[in-house]
Coordinates of C-alpha atoms and ligand atoms in Angstrom, one line a residue:
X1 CA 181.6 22.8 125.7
X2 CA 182.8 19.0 125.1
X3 CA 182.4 17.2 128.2
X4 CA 184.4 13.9 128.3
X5 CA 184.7 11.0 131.1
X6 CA 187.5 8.3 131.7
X7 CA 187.1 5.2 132.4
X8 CA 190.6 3.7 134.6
X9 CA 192.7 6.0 136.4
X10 CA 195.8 4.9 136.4
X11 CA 199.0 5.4 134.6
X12 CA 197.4 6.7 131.5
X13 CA 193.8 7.6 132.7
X14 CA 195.9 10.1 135.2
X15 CA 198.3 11.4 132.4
X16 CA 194.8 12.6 130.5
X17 CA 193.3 14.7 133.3
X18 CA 196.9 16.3 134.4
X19 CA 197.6 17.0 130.1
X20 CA 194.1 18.3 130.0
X21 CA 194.3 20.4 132.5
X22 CA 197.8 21.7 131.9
X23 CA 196.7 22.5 128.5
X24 CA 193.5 23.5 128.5
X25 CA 193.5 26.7 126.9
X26 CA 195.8 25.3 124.0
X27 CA 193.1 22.6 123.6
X28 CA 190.0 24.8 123.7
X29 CA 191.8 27.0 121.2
X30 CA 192.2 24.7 118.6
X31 CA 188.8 22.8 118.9
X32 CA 186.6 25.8 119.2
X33 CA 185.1 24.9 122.2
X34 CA 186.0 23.8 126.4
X35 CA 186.5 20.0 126.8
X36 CA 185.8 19.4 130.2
X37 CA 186.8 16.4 132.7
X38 CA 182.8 15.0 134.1
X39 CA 183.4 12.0 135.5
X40 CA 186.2 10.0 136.0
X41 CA 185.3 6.0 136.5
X42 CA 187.8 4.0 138.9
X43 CA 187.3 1.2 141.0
X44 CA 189.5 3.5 143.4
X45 CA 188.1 6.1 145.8
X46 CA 189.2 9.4 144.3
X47 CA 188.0 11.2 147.6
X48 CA 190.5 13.5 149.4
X49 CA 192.4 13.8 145.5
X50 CA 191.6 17.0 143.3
X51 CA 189.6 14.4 141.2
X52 CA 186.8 13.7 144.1
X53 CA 183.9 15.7 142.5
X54 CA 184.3 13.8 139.0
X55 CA 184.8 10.3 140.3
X56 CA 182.2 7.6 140.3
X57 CA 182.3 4.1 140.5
X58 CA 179.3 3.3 138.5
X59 CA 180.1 2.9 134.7
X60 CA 175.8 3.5 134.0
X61 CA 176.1 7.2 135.0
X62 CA 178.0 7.9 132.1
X63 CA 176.3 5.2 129.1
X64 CA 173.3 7.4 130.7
X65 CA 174.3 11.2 130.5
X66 CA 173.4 12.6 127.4
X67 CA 176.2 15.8 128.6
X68 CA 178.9 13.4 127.9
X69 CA 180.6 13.2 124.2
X70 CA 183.4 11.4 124.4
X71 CA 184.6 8.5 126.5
X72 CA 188.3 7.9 126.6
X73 CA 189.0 3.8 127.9
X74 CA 191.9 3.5 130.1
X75 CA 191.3 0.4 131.5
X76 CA 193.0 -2.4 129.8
X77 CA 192.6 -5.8 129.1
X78 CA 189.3 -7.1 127.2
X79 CA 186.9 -8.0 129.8
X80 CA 185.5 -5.1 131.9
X81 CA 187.0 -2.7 128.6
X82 CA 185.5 -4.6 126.0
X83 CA 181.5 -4.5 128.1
X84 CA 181.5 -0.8 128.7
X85 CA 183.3 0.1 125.2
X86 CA 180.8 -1.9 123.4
X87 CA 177.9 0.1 125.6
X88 CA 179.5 3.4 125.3
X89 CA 179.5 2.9 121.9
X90 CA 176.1 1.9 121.7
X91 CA 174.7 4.7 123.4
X92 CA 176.2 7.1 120.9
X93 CA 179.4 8.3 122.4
X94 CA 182.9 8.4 120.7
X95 CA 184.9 6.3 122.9
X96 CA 189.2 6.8 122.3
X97 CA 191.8 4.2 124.1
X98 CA 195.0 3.5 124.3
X99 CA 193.9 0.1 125.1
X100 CA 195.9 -2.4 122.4
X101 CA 194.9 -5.7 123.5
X102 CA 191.3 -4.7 123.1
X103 CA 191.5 -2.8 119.5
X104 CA 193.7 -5.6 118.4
X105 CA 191.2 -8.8 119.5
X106 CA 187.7 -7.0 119.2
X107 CA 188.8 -3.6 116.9
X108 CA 186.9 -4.7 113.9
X109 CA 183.7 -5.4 115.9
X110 CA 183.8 -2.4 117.5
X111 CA 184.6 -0.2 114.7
X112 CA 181.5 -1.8 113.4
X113 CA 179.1 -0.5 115.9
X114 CA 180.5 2.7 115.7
X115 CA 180.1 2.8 112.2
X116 CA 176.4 1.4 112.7
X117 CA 175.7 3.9 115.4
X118 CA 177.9 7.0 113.4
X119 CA 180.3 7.7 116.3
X120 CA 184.2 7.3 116.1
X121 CA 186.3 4.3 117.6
X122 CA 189.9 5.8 117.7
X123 CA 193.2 4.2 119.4
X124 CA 196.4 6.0 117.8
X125 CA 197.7 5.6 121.7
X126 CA 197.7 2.0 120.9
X127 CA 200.3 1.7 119.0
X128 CA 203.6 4.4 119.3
X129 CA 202.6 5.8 123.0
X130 CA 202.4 9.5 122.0
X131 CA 204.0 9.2 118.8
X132 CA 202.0 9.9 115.8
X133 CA 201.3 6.6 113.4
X134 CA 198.5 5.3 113.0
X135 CA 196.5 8.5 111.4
X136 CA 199.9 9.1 109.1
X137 CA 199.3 5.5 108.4
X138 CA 195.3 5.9 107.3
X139 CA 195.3 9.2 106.3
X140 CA 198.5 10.9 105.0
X141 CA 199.9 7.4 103.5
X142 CA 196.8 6.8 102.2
X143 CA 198.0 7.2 98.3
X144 CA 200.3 4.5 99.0
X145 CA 200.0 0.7 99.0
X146 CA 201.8 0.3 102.0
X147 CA 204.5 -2.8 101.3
X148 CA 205.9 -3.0 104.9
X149 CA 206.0 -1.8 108.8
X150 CA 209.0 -3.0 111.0
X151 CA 209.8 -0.7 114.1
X152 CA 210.5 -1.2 117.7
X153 CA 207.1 -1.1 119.0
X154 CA 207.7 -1.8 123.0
X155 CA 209.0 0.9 125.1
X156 CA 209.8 -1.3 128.2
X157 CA 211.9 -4.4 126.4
X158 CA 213.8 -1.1 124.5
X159 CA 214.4 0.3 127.3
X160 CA 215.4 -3.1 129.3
X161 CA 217.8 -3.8 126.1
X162 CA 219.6 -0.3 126.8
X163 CA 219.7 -0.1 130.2
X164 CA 221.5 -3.7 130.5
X165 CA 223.8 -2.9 127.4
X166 CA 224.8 0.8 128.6
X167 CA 224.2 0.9 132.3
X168 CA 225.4 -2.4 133.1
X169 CA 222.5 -3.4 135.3
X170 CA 220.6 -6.5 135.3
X171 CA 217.5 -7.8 133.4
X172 CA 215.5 -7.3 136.9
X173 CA 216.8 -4.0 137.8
X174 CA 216.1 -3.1 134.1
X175 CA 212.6 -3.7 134.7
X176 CA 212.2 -2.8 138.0
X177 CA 212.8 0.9 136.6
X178 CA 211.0 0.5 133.8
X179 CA 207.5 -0.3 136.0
X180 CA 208.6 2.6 138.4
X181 CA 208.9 5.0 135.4
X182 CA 205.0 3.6 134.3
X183 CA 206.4 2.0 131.1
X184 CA 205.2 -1.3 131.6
X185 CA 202.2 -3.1 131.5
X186 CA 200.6 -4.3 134.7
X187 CA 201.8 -8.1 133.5
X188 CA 205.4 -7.1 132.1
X189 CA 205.1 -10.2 130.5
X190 CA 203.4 -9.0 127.9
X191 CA 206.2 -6.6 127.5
X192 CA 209.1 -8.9 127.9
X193 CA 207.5 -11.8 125.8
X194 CA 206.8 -10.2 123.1
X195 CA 202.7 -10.1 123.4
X196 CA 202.4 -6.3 123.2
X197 CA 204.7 -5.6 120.6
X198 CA 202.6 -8.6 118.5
X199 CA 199.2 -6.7 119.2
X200 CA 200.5 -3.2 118.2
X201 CA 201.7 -5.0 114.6
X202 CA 198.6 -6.5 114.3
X203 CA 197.1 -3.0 114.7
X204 CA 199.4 -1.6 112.1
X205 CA 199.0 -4.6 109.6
X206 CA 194.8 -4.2 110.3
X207 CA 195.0 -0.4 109.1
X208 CA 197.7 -0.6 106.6
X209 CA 196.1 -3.7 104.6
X210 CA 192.6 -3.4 105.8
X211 CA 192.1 -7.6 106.8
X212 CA 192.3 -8.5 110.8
X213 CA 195.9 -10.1 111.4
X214 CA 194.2 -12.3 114.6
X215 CA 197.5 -11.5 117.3
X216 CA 196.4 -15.3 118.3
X217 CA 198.1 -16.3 114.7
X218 CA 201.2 -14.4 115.2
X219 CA 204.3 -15.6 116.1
X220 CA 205.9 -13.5 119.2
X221 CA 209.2 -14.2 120.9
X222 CA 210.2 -11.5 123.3
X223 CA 213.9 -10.9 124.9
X224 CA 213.9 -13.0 127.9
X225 CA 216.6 -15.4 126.2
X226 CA 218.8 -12.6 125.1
X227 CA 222.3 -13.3 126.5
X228 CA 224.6 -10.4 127.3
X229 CA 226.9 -12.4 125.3
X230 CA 225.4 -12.1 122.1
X231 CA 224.9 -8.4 123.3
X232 CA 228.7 -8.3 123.1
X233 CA 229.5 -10.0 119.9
X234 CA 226.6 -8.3 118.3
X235 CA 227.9 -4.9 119.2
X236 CA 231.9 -5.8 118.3
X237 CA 230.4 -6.9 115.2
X238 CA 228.5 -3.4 114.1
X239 CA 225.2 -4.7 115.2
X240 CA 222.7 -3.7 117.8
X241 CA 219.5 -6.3 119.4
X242 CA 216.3 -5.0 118.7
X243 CA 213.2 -6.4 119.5
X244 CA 211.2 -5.5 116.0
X245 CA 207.3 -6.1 115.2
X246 CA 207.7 -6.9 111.5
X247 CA 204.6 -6.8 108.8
X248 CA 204.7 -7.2 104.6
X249 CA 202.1 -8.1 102.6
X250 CA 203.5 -10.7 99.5
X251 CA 202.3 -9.6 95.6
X252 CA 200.0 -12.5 95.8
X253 CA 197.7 -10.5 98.6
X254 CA 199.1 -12.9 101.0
X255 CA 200.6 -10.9 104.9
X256 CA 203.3 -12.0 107.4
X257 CA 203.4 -10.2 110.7
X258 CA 205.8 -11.6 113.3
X259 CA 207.3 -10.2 116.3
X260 CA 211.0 -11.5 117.3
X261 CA 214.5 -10.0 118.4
X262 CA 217.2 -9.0 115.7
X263 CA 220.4 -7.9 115.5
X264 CA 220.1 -4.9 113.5
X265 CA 223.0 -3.5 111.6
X266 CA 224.1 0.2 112.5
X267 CA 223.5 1.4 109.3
X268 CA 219.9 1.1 109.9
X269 CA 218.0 4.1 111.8
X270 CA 216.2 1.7 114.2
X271 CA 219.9 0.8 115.7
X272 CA 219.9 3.5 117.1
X273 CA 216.5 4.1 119.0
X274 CA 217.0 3.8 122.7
X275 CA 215.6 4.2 126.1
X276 CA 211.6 3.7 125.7
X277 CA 211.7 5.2 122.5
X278 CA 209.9 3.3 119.9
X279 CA 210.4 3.8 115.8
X280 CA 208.4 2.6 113.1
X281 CA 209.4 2.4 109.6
X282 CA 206.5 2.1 106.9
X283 CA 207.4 1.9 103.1
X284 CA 204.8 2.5 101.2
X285 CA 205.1 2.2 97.0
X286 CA 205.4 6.0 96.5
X287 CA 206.9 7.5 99.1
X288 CA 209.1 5.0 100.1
X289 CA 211.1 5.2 103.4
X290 CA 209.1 7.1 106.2
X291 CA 210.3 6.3 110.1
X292 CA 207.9 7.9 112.7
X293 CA 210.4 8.3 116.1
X294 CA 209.4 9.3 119.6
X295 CA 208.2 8.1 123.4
X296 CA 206.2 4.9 123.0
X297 CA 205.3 4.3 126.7
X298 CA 204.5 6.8 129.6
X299 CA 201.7 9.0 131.2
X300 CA 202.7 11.9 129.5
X301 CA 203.2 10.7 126.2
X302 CA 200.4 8.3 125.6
X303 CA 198.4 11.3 126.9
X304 CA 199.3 13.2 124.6
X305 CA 197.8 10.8 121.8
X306 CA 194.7 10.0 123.3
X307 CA 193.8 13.7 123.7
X308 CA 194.8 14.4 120.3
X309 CA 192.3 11.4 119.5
X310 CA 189.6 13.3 121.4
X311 CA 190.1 17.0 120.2
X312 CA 189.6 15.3 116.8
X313 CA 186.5 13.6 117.8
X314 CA 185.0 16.4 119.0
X315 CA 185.7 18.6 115.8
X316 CA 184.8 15.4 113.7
X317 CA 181.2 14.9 115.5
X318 CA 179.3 15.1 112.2
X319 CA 181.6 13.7 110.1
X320 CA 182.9 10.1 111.4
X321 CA 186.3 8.9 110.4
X322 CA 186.2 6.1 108.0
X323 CA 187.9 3.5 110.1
X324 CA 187.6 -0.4 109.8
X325 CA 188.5 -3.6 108.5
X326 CA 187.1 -7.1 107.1
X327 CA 187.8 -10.6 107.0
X328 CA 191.0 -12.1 108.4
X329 CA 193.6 -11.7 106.0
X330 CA 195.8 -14.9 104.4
X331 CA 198.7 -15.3 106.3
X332 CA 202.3 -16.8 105.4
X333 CA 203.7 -18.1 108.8
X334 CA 206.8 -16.3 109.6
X335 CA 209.5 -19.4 110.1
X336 CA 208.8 -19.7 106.0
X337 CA 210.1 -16.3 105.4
X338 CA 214.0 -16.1 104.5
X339 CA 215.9 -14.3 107.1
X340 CA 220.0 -14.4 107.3
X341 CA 220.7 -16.1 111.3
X342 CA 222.9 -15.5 113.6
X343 CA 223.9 -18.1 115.2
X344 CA 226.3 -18.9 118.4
X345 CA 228.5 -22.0 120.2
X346 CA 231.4 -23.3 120.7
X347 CA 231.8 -24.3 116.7
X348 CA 234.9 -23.3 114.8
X349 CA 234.9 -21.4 111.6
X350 CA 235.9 -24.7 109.7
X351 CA 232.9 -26.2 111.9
X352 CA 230.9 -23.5 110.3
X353 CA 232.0 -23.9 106.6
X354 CA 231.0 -27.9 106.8
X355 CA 227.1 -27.1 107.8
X356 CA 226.5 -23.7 106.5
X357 CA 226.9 -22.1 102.8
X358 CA 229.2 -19.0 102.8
X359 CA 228.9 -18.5 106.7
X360 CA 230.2 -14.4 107.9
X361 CA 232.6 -15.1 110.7
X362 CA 231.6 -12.4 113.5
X363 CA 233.6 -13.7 116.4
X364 CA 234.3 -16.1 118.4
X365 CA 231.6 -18.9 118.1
X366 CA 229.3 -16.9 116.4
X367 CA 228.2 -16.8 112.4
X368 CA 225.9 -14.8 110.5
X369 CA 224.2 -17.2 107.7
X370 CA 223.2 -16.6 103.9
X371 CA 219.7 -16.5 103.7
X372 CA 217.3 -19.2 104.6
X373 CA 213.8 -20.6 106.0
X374 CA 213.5 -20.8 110.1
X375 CA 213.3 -24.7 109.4
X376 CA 217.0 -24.6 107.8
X377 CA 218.3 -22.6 110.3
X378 CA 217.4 -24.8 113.2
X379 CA 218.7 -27.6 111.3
X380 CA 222.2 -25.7 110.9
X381 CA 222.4 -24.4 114.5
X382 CA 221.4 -28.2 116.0
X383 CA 224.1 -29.9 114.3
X384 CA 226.9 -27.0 115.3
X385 CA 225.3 -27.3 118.6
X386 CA 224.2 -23.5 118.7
X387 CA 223.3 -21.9 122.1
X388 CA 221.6 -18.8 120.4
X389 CA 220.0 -18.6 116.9
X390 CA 218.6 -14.9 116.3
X391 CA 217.5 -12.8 113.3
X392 CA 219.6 -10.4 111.5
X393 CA 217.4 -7.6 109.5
Ligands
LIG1 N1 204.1 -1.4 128.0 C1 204.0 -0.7 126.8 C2 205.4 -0.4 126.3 C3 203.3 0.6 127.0 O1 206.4 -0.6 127.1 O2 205.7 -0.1 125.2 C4 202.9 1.3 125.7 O3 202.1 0.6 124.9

């Protein structure tokens, strides 16, 4: 028998105790063995719940019982997480998360002491909720030099987008439902900003090209600025707003990772990705095209992925998973990279045709630009006196 403990009980930290123990026999089955709930770690009084016997409030019971395996960080954040990963760790215990903002700041220091001390350091609930990525990525991928990742990494700001744009409700009822339905972070603004999208690219681009991509180097815009307007225009015009993480590495070794809205044209599959689904799209130079689709936020599915991280480190106890990566990598700031722009005002086509090359008219007000630079965009949209300047992909 495997015997596990969690540390934070909340949205997540509950959905792994309630998957466990509505699969349990399907789990045992395909691990060989019972993994069992010991403790459960909470600041909260678990008394009077189902959960009373395995809660403790005291973090050293489990860094010292030898009984327990695996430790599965629910906590959050980088402060109390980071201390008692780094310990668990230490005292020769797997530890899985689904903890982002702590594998993307301090991943490649704590996948080195779990390579020093031959345990496993595994977060494919980081990135995707429950769906599948980040092992495709290191493992089933792995012939591949991977060229780029762009997907729709943030279940809440997808979900704000479509609710606003189909429902007809506002930004703060959007979101509103989105906390209620434990999508969000405890700080939506990490959602709505962009900040958690920019640590789950930062996660892909670590794994896919093997240097840290720092998420303090990364430029993140989130969708607070979105107008319903451009909503409009965009959709008249055969285009959806997305809020894409975006990675490529450059033949001369050197990466971009941003993370900012588009309007992406309905051709592409990620138009179509709603509600808190997430979809990530990773070319890689032999198999081209692969999209990975499903629930990126939510008790249930991020469950899912954290357990799946657990059955494997229990079957994988000998043998550790080869994770890591080195030294930052080079980086080629995003507002250098070409991009077409849409831009919006009260500028007429003729206004257009004086500033921009070849402008694509896409109603009223509003052009889509040839290619160019960030810096030659804002140029362009200052002297038409543009109220929205946006990617297209
Ligand atoms: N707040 C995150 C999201 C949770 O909405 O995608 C999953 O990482």
């Amino acid at each position: 028998m495997a015997k596990i403990a969690i540390m934070g009980f909340g949205t997540v930290g509950g959905g792994v105790a309630k998957v466990l123990e509505m699969n349990q026999a399907q789990i045992a089955a395909a691990v060989g063995e019972e993994v069992s709930l010991k403790y459960i770690l909470d600041v909260r009084d678990l008394s009077g719940t189902p959960y009373a016997s395995q809660g403790i409030h005291d973090f050293s019971i489990i860094e010292n019982d030898p009984e327990v395996e695996v430790v599965v960080e629910c906590i959050g954040g980088a402060k109390v997480a980071l201390d008692f990963t780094r310990r668990a760790l230490q005292a020769g215990k797997h530890v899985v998360t689904s903890n982002k903002e702590l594998v993307a700041t301090h991943g490649k220091e704590l996948l080195s002491i779990a390579k020093v001390r031959g345990v496993n350091y595994l977060f494919e609930a980081s990135v995707g909720g429950g769906i599948p990525v980040l092992r495709p990525l290191f493992q089933e991928l792995a012939a591949n030099q991977i060229e780029e990742i762009v997907g729709i990494l943030n279940g809440t700001t997808n979900y704000i987008l479509n609710r606003m744009v189909k429902g007809g409700i506002s930004f703060a009822d959007a979101l509103k439902e989105a906390q209620a339905n434990g999508y969000a972070e405890k700080d939506p603004t990490a959602d709505v900003e962009g900040i958690d999208a920019c640590r789950k690219i930062c996660i892909l681009s670590d794994l896919a090209w093997g240097r840290e991509v720092s998420p303090d180097l990364v430029s993140a815009e989130g969708i607070s600025s979105i107008h319903l307007h451009d909503v409009s225009i965009a959709a008249a015009a055969g285009y959806r707003i997305k809020l894409l993480g975006r990675a490529f590495r450059l033949d001369d070794g050197r990466q971009c990772a941003y993370v900012a809205p588009h309007l992406v044209p309905e051709s592409c599959p990620l138009a179509m990705v709603d509600d808190v689904f997430n979809a990530i799209m990773v070319r890689g130079n032999a198999v081209g095209d692969v999209m990975f689709y499903g629930r990126g936020a939510g008790a249930l599915p991020t469950a899912s992925a954290v357990l799946s991280d657990v059955m494997d480190a229990v079957r994988s106890r000998d043998k550790r998973r080869s994770l890591g990566w080195s030294q930052s990598a080079q980086l080629l700031d995003a507002a250098e990279v070409e991009a077409r722009w849409y831009l919006r005002g009260s500028f007429s086509p003729a206004d257009a045709a004086a500033v921009l090359d070849g402008p694509e008219s896409i109603g009223e007000g509003a052009v889509i630009t040839a290619p160019m630079n960030f810096a030659r965009a804002k140029e362009a949209a200052e002297k038409l006196g543009a109220v929205a300047m946006l990617r297209v992909l």
